[in-house]
PDB file of C-alpha atoms in Angstrom:
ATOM      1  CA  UNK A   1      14.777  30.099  -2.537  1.00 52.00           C
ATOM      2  CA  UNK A   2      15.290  26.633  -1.089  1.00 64.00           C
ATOM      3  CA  UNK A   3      12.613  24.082  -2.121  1.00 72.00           C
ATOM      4  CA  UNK A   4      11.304  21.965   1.046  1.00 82.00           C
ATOM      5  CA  UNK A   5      11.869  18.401  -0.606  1.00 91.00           C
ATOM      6  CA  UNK A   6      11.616  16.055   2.290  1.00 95.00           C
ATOM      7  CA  UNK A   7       9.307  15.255   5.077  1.00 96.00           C
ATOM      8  CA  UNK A   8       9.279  12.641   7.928  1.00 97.00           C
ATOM      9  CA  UNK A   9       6.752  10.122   8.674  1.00 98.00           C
ATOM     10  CA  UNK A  10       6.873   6.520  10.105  1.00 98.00           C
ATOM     11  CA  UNK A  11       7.798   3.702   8.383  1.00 95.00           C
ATOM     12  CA  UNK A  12       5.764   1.115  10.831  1.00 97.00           C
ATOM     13  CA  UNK A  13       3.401   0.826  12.946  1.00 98.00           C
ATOM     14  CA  UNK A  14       4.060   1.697  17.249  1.00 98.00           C
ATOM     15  CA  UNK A  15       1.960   1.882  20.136  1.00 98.00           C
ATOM     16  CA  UNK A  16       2.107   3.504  23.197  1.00 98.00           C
ATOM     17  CA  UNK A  17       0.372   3.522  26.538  1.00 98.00           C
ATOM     18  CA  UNK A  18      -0.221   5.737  29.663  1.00 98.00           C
ATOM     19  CA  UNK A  19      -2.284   5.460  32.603  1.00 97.00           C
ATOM     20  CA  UNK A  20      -4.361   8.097  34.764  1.00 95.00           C
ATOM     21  CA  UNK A  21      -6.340   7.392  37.591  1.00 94.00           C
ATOM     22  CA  UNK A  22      -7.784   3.678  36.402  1.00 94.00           C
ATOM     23  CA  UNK A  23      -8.279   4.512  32.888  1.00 95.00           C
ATOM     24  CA  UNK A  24      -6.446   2.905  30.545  1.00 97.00           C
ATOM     25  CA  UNK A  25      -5.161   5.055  27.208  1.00 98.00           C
ATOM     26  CA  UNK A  26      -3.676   2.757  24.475  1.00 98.00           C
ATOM     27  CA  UNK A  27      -2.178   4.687  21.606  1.00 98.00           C
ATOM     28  CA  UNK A  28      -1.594   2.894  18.145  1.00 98.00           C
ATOM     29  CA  UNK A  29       0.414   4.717  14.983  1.00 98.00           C
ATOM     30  CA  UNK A  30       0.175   3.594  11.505  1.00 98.00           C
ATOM     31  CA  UNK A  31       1.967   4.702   8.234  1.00 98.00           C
ATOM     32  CA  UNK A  32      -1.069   6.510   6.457  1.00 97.00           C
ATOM     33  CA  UNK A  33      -1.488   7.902   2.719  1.00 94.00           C
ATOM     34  CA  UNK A  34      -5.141   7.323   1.868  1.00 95.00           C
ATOM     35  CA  UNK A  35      -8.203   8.621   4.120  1.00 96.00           C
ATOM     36  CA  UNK A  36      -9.802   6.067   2.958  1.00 96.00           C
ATOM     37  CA  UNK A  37      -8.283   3.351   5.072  1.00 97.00           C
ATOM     38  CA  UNK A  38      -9.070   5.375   8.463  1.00 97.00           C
ATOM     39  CA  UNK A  39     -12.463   3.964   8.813  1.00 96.00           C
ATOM     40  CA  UNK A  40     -11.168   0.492   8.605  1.00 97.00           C
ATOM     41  CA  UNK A  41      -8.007   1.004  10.440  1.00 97.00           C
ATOM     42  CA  UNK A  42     -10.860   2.333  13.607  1.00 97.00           C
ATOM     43  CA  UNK A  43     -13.314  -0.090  12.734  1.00 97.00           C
ATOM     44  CA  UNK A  44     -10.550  -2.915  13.840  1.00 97.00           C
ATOM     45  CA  UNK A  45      -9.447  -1.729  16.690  1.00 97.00           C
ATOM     46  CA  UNK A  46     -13.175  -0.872  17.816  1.00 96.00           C
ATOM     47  CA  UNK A  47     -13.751  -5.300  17.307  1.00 97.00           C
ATOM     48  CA  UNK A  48     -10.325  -5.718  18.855  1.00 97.00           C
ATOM     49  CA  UNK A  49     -10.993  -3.535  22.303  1.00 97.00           C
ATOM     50  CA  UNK A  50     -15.005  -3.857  21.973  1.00 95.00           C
ATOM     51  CA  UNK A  51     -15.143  -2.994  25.862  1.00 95.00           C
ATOM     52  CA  UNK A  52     -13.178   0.281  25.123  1.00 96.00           C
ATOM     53  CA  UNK A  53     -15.024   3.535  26.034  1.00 92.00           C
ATOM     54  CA  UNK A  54     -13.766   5.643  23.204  1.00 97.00           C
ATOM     55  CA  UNK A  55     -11.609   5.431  20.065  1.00 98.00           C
ATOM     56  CA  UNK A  56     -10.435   8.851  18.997  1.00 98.00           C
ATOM     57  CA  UNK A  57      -8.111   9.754  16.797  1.00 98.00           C
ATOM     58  CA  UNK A  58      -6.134  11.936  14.179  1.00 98.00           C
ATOM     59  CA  UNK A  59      -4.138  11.711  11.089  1.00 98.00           C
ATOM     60  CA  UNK A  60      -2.053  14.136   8.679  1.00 98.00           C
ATOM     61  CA  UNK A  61      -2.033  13.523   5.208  1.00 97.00           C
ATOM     62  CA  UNK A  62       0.204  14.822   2.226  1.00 94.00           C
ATOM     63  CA  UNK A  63       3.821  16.265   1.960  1.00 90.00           C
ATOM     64  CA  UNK A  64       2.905  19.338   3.750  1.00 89.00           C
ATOM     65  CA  UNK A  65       0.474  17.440   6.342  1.00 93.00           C
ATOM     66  CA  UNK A  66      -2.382  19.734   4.366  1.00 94.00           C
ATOM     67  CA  UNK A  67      -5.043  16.905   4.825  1.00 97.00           C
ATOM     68  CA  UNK A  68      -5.756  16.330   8.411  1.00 98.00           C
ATOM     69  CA  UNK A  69      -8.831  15.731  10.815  1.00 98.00           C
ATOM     70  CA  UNK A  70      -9.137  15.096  14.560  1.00 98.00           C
ATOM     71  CA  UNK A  71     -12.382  13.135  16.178  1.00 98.00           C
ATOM     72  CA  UNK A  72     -12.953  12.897  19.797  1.00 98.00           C
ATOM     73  CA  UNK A  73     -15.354   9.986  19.377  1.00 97.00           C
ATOM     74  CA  UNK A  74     -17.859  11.205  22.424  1.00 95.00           C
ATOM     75  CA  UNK A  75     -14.804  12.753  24.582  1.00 96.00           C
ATOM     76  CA  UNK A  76     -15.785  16.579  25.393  1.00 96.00           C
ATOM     77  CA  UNK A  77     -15.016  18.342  22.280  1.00 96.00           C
ATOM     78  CA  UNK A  78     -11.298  19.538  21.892  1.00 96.00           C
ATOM     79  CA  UNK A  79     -10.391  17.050  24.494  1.00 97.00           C
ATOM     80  CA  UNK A  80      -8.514  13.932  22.763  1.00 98.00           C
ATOM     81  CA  UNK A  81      -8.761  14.587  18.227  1.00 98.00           C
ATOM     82  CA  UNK A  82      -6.453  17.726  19.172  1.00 98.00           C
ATOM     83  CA  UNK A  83      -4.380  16.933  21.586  1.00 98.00           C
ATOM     84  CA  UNK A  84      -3.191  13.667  19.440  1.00 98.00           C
ATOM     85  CA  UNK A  85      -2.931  16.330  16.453  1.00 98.00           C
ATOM     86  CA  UNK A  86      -1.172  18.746  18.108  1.00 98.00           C
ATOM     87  CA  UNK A  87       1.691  15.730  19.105  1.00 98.00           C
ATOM     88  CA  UNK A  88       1.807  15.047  15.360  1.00 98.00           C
ATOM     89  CA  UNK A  89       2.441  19.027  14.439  1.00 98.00           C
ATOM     90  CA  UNK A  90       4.864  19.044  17.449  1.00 98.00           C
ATOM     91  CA  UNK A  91       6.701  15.758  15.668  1.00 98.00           C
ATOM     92  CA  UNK A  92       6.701  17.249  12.496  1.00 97.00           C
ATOM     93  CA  UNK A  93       5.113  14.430  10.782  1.00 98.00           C
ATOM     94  CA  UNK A  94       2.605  13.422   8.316  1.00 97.00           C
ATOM     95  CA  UNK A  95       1.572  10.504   6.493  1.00 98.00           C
ATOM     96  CA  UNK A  96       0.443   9.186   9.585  1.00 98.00           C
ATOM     97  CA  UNK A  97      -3.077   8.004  11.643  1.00 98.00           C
ATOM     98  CA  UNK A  98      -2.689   7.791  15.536  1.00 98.00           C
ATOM     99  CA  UNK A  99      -5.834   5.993  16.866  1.00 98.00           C
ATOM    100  CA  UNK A 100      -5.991   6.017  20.963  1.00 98.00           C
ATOM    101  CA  UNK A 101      -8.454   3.761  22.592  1.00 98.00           C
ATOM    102  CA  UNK A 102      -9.895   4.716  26.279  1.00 97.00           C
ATOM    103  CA  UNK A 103     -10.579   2.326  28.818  1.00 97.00           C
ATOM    104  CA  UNK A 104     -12.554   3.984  31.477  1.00 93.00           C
ATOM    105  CA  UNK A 105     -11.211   3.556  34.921  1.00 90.00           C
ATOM    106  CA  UNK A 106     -14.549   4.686  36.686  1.00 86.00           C
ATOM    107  CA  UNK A 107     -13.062   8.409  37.935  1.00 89.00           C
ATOM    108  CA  UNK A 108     -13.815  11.182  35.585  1.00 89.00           C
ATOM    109  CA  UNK A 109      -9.938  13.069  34.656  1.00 94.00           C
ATOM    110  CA  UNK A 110     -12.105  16.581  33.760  1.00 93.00           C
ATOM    111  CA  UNK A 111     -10.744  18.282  30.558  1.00 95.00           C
ATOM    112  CA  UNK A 112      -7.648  19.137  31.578  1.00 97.00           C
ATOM    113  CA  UNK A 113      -6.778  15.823  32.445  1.00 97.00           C
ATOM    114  CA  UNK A 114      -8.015  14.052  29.084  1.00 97.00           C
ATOM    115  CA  UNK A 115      -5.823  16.477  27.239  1.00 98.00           C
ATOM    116  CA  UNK A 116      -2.738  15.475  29.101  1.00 98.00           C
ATOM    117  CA  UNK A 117      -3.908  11.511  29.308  1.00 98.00           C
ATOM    118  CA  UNK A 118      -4.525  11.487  25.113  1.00 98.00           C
ATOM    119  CA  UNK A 119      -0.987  13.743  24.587  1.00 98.00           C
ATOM    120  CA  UNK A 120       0.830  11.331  26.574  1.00 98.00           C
ATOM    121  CA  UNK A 121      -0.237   8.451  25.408  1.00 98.00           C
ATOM    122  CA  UNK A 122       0.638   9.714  21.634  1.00 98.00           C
ATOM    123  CA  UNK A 123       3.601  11.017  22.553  1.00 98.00           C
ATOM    124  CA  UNK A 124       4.598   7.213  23.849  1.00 98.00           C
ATOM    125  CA  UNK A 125       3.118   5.724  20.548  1.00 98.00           C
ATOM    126  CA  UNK A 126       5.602   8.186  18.390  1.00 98.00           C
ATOM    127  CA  UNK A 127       8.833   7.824  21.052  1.00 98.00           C
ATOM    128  CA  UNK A 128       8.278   3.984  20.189  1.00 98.00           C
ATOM    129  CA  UNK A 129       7.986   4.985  16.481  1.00 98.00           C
ATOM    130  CA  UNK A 130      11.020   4.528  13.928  1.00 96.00           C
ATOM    131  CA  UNK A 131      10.608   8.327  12.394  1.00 97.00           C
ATOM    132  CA  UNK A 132      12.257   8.081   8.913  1.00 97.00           C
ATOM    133  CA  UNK A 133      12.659  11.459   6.346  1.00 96.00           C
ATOM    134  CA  UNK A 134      10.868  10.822   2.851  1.00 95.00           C
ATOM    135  CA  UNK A 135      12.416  12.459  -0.281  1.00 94.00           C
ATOM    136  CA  UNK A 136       9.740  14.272  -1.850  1.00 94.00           C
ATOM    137  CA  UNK A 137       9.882  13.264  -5.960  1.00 93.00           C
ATOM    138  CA  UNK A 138       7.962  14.039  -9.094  1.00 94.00           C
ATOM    139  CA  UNK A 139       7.682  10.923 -11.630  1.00 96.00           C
ATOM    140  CA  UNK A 140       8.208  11.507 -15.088  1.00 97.00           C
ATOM    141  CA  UNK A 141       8.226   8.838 -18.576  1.00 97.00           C
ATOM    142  CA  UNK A 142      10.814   9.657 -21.322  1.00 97.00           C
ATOM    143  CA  UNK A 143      11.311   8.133 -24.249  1.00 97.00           C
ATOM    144  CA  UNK A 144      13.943   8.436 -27.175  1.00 96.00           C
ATOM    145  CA  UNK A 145      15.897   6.951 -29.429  1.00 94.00           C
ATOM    146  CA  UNK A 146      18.719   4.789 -28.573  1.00 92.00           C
ATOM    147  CA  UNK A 147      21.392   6.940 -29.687  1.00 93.00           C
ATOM    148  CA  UNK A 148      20.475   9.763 -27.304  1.00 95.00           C
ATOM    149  CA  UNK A 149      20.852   7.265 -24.348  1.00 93.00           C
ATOM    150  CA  UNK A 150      24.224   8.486 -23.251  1.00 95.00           C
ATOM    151  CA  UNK A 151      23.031  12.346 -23.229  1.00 96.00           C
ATOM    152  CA  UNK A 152      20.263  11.147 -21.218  1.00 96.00           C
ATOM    153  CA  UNK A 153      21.772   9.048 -18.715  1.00 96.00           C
ATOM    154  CA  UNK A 154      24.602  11.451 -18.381  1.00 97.00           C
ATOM    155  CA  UNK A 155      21.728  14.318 -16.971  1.00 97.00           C
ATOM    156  CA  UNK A 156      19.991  11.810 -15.135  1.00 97.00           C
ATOM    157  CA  UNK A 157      23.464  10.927 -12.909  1.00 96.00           C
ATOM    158  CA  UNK A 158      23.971  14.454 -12.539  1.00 96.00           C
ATOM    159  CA  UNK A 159      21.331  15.226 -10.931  1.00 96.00           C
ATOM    160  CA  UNK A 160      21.271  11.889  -9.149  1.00 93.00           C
ATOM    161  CA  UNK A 161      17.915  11.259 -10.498  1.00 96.00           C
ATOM    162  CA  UNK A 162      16.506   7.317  -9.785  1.00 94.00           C
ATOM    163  CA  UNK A 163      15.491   5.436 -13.054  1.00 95.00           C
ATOM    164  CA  UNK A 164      11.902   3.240 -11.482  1.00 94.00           C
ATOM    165  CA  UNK A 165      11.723   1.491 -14.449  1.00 95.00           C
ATOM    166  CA  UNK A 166      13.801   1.033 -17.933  1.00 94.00           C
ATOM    167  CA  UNK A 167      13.306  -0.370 -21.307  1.00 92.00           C
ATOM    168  CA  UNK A 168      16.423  -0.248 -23.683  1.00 89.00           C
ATOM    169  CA  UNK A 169      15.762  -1.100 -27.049  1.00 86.00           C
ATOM    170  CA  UNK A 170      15.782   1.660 -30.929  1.00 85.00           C
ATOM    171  CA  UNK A 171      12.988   3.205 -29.079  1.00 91.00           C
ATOM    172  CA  UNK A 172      14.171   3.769 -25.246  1.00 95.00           C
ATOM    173  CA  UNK A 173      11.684   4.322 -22.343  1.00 96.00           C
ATOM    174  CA  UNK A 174      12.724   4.977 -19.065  1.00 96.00           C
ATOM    175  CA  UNK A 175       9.918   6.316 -16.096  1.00 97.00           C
ATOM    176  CA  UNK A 176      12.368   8.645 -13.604  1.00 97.00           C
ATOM    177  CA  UNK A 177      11.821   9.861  -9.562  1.00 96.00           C
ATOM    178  CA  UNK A 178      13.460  13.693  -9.858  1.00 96.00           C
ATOM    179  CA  UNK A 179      13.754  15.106  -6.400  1.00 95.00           C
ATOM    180  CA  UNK A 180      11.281  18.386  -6.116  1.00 94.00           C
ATOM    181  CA  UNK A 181      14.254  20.583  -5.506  1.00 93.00           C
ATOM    182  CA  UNK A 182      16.431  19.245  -8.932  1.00 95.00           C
ATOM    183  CA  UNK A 183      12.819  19.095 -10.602  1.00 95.00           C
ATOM    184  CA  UNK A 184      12.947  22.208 -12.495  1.00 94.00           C
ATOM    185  CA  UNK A 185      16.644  22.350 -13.811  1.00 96.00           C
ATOM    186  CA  UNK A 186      16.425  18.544 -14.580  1.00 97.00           C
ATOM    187  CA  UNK A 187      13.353  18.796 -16.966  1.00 96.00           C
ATOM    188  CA  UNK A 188      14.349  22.012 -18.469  1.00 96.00           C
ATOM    189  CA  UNK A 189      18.077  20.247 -19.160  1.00 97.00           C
ATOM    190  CA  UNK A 190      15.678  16.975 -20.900  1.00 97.00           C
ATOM    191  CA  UNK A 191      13.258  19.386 -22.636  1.00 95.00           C
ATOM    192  CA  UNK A 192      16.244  20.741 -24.731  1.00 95.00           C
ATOM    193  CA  UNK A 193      17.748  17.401 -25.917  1.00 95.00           C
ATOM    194  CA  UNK A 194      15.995  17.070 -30.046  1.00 95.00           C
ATOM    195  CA  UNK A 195      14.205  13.779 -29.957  1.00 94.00           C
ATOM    196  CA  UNK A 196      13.274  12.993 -26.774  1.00 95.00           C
ATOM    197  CA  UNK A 197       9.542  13.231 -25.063  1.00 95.00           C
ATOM    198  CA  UNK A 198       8.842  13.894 -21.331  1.00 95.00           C
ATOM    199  CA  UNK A 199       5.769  13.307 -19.884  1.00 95.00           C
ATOM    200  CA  UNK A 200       4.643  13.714 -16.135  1.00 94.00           C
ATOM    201  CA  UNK A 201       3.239  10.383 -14.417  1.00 90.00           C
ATOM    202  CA  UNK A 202       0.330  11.316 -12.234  1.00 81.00           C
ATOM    203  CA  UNK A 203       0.907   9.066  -8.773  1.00 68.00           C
ATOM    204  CA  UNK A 204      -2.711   8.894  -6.873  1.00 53.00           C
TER     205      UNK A 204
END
């Protein structure tokens, strides 16, 4: 069974715009990888378009996109969080907030035209977006002695594994990135050389 070992994302923020009847619907992606900066990220933009109606938004978080959320910020439920989720499922993308601010033009779009306004205007946020695919890796410290260092090194360009960090002296230490798919035949290759001791590096 193939592993799924990459996913795409962008690598900088883009903004879009579209325009419906007078109202104004400014779209803004950002790289995201930590909730935690989605209140801030909003908070910001709220100071920066203080006359704005609404700010509404959605993000995907996580190789699979398995943390996500959508808020319509006083929009008619279902009427701008989703449709600016549904544009990132479409995409294929995670890692990523897209925040759309709504200034009202006075004539009221009903639902159907809120969905189409806050679609649109992510879909010309991520068409401005440089998409990039992300290698999904597992980090991992090993140390051994220096004689093993060929034997080791020899696995490690084998599998074309990336060495984040090295330190060659008797007693060798090296912190690896082994691509999910290579993950299982690489460490069960290391856990059978005498000598040497593999431990997994927990990235938060």
């Amino acid at each position: 069974m193939d592993i799924k070992d990459t996913y795409l994302t962008i690598d900088l923020p883009s903004e879009g715009i579209f325009k419906d009847k007078g109202s104004k619907f400014l779209a803004f992606a950002y790289p995201l990888t930590d909730e935690s900066k989605v209140k801030n990220i909003v908070q910001n933009l709220k100071k920066e378009h203080h006359s704005a109606r609404h700010h509404c938004f959605a993000f995907k978080i996580g190789n699979q996109g398995e943390q996500y959320r959508a808020n319509d910020d006083g929009e008619p439920s279902g009427t701008a969080g989703r449709p600016i989720l549904g544009q990132l499922n479409s995409y294929n993308l995670t890692n990523i907030l897209v925040v759309v601010v709504r200034y009202f033009g006075g004539t009221l779009l009903g639902v159907g035209g809120l969905i189409n306004a806050y679609k649109n205007a992510t879909i010309e946020a991520l068409e401005n977006a440089s998409i990039v695919e992300k290698i999904i890796e597992t980090h991992y410290q090993l140390r051994f002695d220096y004689p093993l260092q060929n034997t080791v090194m020899k696995v490690l360009k084998d599998f074309n594994t990336d060495i984040t960090n090295s330190q060659f002296e008797m007693d060798c230490r090296l912190s690896i990135a082994v691509r999910l798919s290579n993950e299982e035949a690489v460490i069960n290759i290391l856990n059978k050389i005498d000598g040497l001791s593999l431990s997994k590096i927990e990235k938060h």
